mmCIF file of C-alpha atoms (C1' of nucleotides) in Angstrom:
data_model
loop_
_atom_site.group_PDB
_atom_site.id
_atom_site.type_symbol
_atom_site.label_atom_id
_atom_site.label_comp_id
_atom_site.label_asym_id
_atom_site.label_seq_id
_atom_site.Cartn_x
_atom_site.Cartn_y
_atom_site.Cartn_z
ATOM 1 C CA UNK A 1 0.000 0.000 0.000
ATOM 2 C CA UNK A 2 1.097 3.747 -0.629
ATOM 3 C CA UNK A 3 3.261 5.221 2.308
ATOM 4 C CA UNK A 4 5.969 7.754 1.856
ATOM 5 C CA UNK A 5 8.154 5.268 -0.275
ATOM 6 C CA UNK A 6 5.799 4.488 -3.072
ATOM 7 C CA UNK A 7 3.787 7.874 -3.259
ATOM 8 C CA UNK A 8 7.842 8.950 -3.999
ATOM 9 C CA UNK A 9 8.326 6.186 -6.242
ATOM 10 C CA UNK A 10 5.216 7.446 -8.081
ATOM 11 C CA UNK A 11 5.819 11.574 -8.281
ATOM 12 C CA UNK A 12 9.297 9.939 -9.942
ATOM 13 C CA UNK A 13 7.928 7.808 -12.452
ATOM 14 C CA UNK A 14 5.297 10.095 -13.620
ATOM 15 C CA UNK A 15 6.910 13.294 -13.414
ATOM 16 C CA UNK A 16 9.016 13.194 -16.657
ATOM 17 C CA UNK A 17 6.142 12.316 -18.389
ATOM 18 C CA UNK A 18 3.835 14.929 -17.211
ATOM 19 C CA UNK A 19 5.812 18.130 -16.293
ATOM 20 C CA UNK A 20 5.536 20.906 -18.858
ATOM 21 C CA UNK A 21 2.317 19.182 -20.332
ATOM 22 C CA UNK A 22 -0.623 20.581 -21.136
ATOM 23 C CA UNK A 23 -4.433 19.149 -19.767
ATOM 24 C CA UNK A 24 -6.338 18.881 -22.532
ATOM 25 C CA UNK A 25 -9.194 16.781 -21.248
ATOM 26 C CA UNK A 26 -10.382 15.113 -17.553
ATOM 27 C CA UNK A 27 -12.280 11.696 -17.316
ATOM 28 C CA UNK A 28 -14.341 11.152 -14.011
ATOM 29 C CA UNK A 29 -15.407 8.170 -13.486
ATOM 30 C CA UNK A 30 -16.131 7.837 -10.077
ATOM 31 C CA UNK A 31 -16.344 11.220 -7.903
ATOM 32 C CA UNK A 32 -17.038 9.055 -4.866
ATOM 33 C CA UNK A 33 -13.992 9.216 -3.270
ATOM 34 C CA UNK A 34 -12.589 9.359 0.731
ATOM 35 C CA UNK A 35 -13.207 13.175 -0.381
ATOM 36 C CA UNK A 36 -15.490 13.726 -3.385
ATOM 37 C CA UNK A 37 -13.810 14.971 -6.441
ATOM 38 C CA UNK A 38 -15.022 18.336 -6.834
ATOM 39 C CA UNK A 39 -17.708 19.109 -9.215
ATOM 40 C CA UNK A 40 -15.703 21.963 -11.438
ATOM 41 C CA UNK A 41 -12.417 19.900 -11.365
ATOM 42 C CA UNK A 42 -13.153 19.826 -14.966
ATOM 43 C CA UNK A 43 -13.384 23.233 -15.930
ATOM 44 C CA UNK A 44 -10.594 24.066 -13.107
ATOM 45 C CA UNK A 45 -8.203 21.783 -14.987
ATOM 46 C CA UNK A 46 -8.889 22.009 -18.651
ATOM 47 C CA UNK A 47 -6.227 23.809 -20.221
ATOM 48 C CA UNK A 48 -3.891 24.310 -17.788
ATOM 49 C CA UNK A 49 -0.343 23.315 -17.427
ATOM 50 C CA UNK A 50 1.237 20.763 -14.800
ATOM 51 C CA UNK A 51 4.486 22.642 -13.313
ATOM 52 C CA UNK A 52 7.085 20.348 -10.718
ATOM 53 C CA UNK A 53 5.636 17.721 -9.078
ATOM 54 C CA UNK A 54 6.457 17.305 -5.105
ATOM 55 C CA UNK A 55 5.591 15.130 -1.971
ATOM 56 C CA UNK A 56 4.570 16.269 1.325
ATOM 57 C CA UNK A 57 4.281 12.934 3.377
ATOM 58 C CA UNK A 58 1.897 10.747 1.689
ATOM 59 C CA UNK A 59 0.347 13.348 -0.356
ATOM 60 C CA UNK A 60 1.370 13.894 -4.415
ATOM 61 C CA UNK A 61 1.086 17.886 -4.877
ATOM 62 C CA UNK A 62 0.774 18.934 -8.569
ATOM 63 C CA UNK A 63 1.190 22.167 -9.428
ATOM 64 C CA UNK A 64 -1.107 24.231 -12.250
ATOM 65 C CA UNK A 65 -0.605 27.261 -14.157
ATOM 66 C CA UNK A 66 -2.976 28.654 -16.279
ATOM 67 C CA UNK A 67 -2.664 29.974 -20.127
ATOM 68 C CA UNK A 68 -1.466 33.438 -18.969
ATOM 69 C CA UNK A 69 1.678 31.751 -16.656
ATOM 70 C CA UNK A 70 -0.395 32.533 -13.493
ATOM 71 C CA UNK A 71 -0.991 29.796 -10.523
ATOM 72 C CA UNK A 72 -4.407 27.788 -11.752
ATOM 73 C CA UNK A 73 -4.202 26.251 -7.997
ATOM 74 C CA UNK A 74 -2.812 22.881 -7.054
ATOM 75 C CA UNK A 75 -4.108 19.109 -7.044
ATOM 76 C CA UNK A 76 -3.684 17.770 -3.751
ATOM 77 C CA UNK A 77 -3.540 14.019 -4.412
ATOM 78 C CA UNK A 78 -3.760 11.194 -1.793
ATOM 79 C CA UNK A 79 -3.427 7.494 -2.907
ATOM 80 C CA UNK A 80 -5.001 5.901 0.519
ATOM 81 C CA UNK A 81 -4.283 2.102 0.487
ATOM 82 C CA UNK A 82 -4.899 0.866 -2.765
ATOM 83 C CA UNK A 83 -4.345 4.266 -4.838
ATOM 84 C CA UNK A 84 -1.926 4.267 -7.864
ATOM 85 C CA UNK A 85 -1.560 6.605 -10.502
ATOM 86 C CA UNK A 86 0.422 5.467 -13.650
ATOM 87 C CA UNK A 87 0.504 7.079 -17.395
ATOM 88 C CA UNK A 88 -1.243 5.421 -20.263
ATOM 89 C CA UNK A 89 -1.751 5.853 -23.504
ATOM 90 C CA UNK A 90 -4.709 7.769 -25.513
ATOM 91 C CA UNK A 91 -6.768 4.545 -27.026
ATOM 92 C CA UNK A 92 -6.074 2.443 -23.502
ATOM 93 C CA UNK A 93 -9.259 1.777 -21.961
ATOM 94 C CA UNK A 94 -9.843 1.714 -18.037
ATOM 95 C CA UNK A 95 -10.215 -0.650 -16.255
ATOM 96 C CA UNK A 96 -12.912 -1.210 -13.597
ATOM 97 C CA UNK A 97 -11.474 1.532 -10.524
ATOM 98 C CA UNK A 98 -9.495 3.890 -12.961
ATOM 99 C CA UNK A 99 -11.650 6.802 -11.435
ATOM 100 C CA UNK A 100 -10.196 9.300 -12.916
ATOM 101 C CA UNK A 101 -7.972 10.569 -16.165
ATOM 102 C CA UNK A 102 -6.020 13.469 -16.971
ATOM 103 C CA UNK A 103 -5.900 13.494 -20.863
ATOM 104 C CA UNK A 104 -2.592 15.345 -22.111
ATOM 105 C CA UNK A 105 -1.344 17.207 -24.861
ATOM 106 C CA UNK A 106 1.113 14.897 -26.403
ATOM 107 C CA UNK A 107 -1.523 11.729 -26.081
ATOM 108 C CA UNK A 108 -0.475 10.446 -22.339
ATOM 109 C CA UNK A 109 -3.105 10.092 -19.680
ATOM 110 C CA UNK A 110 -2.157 10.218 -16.266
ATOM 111 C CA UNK A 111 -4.576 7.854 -14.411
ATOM 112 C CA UNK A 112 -5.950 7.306 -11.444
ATOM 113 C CA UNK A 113 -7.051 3.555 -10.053
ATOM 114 C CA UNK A 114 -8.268 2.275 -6.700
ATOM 115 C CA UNK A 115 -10.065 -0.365 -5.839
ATOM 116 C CA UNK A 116 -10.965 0.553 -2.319
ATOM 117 C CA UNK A 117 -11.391 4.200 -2.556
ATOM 118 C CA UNK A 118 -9.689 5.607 0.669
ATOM 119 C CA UNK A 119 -7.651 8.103 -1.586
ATOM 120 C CA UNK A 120 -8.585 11.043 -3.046
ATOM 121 C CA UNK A 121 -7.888 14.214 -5.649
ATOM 122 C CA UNK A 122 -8.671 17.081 -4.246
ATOM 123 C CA UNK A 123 -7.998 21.152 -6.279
ATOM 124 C CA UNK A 124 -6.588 23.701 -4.104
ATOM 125 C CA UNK A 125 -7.254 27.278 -5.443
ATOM 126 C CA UNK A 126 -4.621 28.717 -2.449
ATOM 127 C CA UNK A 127 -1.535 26.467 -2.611
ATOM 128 C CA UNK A 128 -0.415 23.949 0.072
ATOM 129 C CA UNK A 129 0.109 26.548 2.531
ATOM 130 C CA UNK A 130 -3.518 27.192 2.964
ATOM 131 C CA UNK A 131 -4.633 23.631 3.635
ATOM 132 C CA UNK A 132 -5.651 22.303 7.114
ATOM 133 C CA UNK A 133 -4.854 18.732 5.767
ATOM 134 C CA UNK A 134 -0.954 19.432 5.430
ATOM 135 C CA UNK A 135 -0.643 22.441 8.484
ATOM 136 C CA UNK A 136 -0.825 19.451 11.163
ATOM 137 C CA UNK A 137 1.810 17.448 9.593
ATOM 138 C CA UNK A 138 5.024 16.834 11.393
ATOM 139 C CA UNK A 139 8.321 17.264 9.673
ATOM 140 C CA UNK A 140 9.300 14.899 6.907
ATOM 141 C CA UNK A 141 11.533 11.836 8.480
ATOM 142 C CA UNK A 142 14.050 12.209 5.346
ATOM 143 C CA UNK A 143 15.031 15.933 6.437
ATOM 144 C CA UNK A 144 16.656 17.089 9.104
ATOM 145 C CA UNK A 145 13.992 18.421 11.455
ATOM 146 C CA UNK A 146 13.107 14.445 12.670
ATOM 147 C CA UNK A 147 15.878 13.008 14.921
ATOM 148 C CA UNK A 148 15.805 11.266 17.662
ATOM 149 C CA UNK A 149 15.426 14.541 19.625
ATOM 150 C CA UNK A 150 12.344 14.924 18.561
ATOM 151 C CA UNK A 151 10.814 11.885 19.166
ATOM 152 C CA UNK A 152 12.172 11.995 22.467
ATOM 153 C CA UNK A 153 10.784 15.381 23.547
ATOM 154 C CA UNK A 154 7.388 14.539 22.188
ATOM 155 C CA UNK A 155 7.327 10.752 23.709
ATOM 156 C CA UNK A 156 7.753 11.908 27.632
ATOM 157 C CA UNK A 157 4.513 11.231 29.751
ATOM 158 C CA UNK A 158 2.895 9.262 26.944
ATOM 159 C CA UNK A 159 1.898 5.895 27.954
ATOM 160 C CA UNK A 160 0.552 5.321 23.799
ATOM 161 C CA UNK A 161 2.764 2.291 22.496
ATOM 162 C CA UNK A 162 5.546 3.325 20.456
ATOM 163 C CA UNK A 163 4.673 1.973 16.896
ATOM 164 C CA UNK A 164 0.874 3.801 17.073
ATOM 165 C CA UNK A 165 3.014 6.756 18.344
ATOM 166 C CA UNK A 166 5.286 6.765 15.299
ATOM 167 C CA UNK A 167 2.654 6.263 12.913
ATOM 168 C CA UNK A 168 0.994 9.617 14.389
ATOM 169 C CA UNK A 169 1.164 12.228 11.872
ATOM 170 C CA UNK A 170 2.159 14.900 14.428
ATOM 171 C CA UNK A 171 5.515 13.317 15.043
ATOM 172 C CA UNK A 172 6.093 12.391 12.013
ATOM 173 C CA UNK A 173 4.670 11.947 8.729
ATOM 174 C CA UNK A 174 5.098 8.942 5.926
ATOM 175 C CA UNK A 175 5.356 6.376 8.298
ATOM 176 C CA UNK A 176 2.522 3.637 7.987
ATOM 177 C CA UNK A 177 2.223 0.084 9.115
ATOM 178 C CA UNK A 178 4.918 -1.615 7.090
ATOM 179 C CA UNK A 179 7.268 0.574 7.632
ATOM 180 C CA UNK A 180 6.848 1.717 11.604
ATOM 181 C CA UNK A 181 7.055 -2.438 11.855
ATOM 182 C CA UNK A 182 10.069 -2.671 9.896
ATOM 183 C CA UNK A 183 12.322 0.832 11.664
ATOM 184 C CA UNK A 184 10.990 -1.042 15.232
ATOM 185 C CA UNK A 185 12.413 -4.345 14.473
ATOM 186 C CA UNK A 186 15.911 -2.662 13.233
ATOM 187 C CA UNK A 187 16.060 -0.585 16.145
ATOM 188 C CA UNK A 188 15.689 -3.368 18.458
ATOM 189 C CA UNK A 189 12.818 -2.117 20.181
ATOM 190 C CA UNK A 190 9.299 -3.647 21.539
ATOM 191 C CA UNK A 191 6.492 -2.377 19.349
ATOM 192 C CA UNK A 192 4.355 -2.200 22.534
ATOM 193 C CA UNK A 193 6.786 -0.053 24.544
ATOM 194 C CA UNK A 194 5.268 2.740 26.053
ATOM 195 C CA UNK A 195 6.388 5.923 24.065
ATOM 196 C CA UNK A 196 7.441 7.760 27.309
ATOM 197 C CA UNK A 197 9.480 5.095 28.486
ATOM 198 C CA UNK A 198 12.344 4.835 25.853
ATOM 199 C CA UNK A 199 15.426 6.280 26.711
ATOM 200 C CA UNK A 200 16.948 9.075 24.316
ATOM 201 C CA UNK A 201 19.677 7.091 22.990
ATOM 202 C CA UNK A 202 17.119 4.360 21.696
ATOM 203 C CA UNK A 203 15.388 6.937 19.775
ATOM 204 C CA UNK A 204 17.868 7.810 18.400
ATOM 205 C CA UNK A 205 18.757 4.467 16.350
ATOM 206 C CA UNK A 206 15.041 4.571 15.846
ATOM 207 C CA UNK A 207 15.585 7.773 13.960
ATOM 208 C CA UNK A 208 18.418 6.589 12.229
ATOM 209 C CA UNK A 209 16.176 3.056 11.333
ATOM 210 C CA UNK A 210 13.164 5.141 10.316
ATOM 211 C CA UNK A 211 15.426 7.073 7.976
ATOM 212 C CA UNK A 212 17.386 3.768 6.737
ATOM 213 C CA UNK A 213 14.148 1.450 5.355
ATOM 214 C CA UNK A 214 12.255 4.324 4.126
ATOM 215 C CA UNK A 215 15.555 5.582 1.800
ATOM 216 C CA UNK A 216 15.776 1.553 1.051
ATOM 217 C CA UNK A 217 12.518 1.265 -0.014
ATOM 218 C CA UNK A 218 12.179 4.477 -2.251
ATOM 219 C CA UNK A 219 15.595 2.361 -3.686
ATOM 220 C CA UNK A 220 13.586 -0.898 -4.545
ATOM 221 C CA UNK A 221 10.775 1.393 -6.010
ATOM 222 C CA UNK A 222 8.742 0.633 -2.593
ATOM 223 C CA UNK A 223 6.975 -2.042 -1.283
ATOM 224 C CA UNK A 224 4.439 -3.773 -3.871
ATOM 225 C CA UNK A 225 2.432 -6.161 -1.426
ATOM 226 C CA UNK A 226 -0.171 -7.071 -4.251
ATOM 227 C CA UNK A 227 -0.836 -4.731 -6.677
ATOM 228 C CA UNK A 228 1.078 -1.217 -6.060
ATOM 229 C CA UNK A 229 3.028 -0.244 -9.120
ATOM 230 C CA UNK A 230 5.017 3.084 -9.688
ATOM 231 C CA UNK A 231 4.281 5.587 -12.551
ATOM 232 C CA UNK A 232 5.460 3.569 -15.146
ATOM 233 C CA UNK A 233 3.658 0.454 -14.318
ATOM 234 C CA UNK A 234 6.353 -1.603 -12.373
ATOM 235 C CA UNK A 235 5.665 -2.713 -9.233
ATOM 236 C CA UNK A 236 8.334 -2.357 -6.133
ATOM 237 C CA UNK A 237 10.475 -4.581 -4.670
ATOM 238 C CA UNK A 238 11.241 -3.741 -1.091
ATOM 239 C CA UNK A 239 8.757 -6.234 0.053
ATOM 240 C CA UNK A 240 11.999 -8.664 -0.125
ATOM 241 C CA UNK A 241 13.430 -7.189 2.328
ATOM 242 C CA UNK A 242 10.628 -7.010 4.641
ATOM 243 C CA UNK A 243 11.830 -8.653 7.774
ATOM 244 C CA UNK A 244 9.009 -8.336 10.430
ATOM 245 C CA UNK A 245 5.915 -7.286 8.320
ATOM 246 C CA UNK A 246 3.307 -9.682 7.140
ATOM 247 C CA UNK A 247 5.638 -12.295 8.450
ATOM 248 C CA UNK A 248 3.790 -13.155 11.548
ATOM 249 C CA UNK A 249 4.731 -17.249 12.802
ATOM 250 C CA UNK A 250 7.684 -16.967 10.627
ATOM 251 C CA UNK A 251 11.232 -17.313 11.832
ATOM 252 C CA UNK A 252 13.324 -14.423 12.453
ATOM 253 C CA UNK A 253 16.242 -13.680 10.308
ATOM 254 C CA UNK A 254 18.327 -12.577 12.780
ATOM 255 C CA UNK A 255 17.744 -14.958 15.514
ATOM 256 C CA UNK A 256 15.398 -17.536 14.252
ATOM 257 C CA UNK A 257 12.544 -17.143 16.767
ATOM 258 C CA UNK A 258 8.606 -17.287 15.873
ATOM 259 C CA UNK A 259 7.567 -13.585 14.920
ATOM 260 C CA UNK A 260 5.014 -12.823 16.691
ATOM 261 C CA UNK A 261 1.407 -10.901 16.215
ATOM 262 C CA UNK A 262 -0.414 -7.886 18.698
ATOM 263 C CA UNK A 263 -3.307 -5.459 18.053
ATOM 264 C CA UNK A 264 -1.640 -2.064 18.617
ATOM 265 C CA UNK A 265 -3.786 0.846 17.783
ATOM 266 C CA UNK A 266 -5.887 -1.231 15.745
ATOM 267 C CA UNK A 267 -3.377 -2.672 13.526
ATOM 268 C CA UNK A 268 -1.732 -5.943 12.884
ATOM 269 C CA UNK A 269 1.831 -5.346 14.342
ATOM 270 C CA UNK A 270 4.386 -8.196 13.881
ATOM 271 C CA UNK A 271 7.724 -8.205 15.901
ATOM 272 C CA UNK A 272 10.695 -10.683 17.243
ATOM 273 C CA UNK A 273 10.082 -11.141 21.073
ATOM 274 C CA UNK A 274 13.698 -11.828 21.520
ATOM 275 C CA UNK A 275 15.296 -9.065 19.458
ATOM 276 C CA UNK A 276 12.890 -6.540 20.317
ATOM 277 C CA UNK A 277 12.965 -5.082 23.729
ATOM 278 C "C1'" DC B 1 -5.015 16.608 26.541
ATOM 279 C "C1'" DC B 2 -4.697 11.714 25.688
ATOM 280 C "C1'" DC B 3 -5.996 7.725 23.533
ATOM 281 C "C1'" DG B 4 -9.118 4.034 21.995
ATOM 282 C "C1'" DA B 5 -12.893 3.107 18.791
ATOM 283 C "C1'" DT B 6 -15.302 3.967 14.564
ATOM 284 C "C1'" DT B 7 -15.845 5.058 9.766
ATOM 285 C "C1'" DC B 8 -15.089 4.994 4.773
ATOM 286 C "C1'" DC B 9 -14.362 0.772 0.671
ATOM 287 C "C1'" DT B 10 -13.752 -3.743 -1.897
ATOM 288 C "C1'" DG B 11 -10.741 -7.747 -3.056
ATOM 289 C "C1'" DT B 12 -9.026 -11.716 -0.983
ATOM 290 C "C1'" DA B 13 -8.480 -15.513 2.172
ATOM 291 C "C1'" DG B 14 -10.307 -18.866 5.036
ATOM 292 C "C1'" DG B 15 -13.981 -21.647 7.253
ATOM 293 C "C1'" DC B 16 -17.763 -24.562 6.485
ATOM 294 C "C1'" DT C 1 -19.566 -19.935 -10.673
ATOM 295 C "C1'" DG C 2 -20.063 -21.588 -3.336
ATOM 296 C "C1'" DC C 3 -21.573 -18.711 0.373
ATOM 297 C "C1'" DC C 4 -20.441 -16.090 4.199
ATOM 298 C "C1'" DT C 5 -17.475 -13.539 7.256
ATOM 299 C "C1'" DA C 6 -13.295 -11.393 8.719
ATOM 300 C "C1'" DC C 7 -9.614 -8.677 7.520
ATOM 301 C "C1'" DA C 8 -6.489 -5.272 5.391
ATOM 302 C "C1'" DG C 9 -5.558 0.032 6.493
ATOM 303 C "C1'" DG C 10 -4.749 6.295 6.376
ATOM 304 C "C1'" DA C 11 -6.605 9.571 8.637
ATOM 305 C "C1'" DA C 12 -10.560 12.249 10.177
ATOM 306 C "C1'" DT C 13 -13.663 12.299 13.856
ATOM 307 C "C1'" DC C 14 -15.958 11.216 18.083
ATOM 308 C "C1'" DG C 15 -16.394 10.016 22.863
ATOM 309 C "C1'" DG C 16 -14.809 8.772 27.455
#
DNA sequence: CCCGATTCCTGTAGGC
DNA sequence: TGCCTACAGGAATCGG
């Protein structure tokens, strides 16, 4: 599913192929998404131009400019747990779930499929800055502002367990499931550790973990656990080295014990009871 | 303020 | 071409 790795993996693929182009037509299929696609997309995005495509956390911001050079807003797009956007080619025809197209000038279509419906494209006539959705949002874990400092300061007094604490927005963003499971397990530490009672210097190889599977992930095009694929239709091949995730009753690879399975926060969390403390 | 529970959706897996 | 249920999960929201 789309955290911070494959939403990156996507804004890579897709950007070369859509930057500078021009939208010449927009397909909705389905409007009914986690927020409904709103009813002038069309006319908003109809002849305007897609600038540089960026990432804030799990989000895909794309950039519009209208015929006379001037800001024609932004598309805030989410790809929730099933989302993927990939290009195809005029003539292709969807597929059930590919809700929505962006038709281009050169004959691409940028298209957007998911089966479950928990992402969303949403137009943003002020910019990022204006948006409630990305004001919360805690620094991204690839830049400097998250260290173990951080998740220190923020962690004292809370009795929350640690992996529903690091998936928190707040703290930081772009961390889901798979990937809080996977920094936890190379950090050494208990999944259901309360937050307030890890010591500094444990959060900070948690940092430094955090940091190290999401940057190997984006490497392997992120984690494809059935059907993800990147802009250009391939799907990613982290999920290889998943070592805790999804592996629940397996054997550890670094000491061989059963990996075991807990409810934290509502979510399937899977860790080694004798490396993780 | 903190934190657990609920909600949205549909494909897939597993039990019978 | 078997039917039914449980489960997966990001993030907003609600309630204790």
């Amino acid at each position: 599913m789309p955290e911070l790795p494959e939403v990156e993996t996507t804004r890579r693929g897709i950007a070369p192929h859509v930057e500078g182009r021009e939208i010449t037509e927009v397909i909705v299929r389905q409007a009914r998404l986690r927020v409904p696609v709103p009813a002038d997309l069309v006319e908003r995005l109809v002849g305007a131009r897609i600038g540089p495509l960026s990432r804030r956390a799990k989000y895909l911001l794309v950039p519009l400019t209208g015929a006379n050079g001037c800001s024609a807003g932004t598309l805030l797009w989410h790809l929730g747990m099933s989302g993927s956007l990939r290009l195809a080619r005029l003539g292709e025809l969807p597929k059930k779930h590919d809700h929505v197209d962006l038709v281009l000038d050169d004959g691409g279509i940028l298209r957007y499929h998911d089966p479950r419906r928990f992402g969303f494209v949403d137009w943003l006539a002020e910019g990022p800055a204006g948006d409630a959705r990305l004001a919360r949002l805690g620094p991204e874990p690839l830049s400097d502002a998250f260290d173990g400092a951080r998740l220190f300061a923020l962690s004292r007094r809370r009795r929350l367990a640690v992996k529903p604490f690091l998936m928190d927005n707040a703290v930081v963003v772009g961390v889901g499931n798979i990937y809080a499971a996977e920094a936890l397990f190379l950090a050494g530490i208990d999944p259901r550790r309360a937050a307030g009672r890890i010591a500094r210097e444990r959060y900070d190889r948690l940092a430094a973990a955090v940091r190290e599977v999401l940057a190997a992930a984006i490497t392997q095009g992120g984690t494809t656990l059935r059907d993800f694929v990147g802009g250009t239709g391939e799907p990613g091949y982290f999920k290889q080295r998943l070592n805790v995730y999804g592996r629940d009753g397996e054997p550890c690879r670094r000491c061989g014990a059963e990996l075991r399975l807990v409810t934290l926060g509502q979510r399937a969390s899977v860790f080694c009871g004798q490396c993780q403390t």
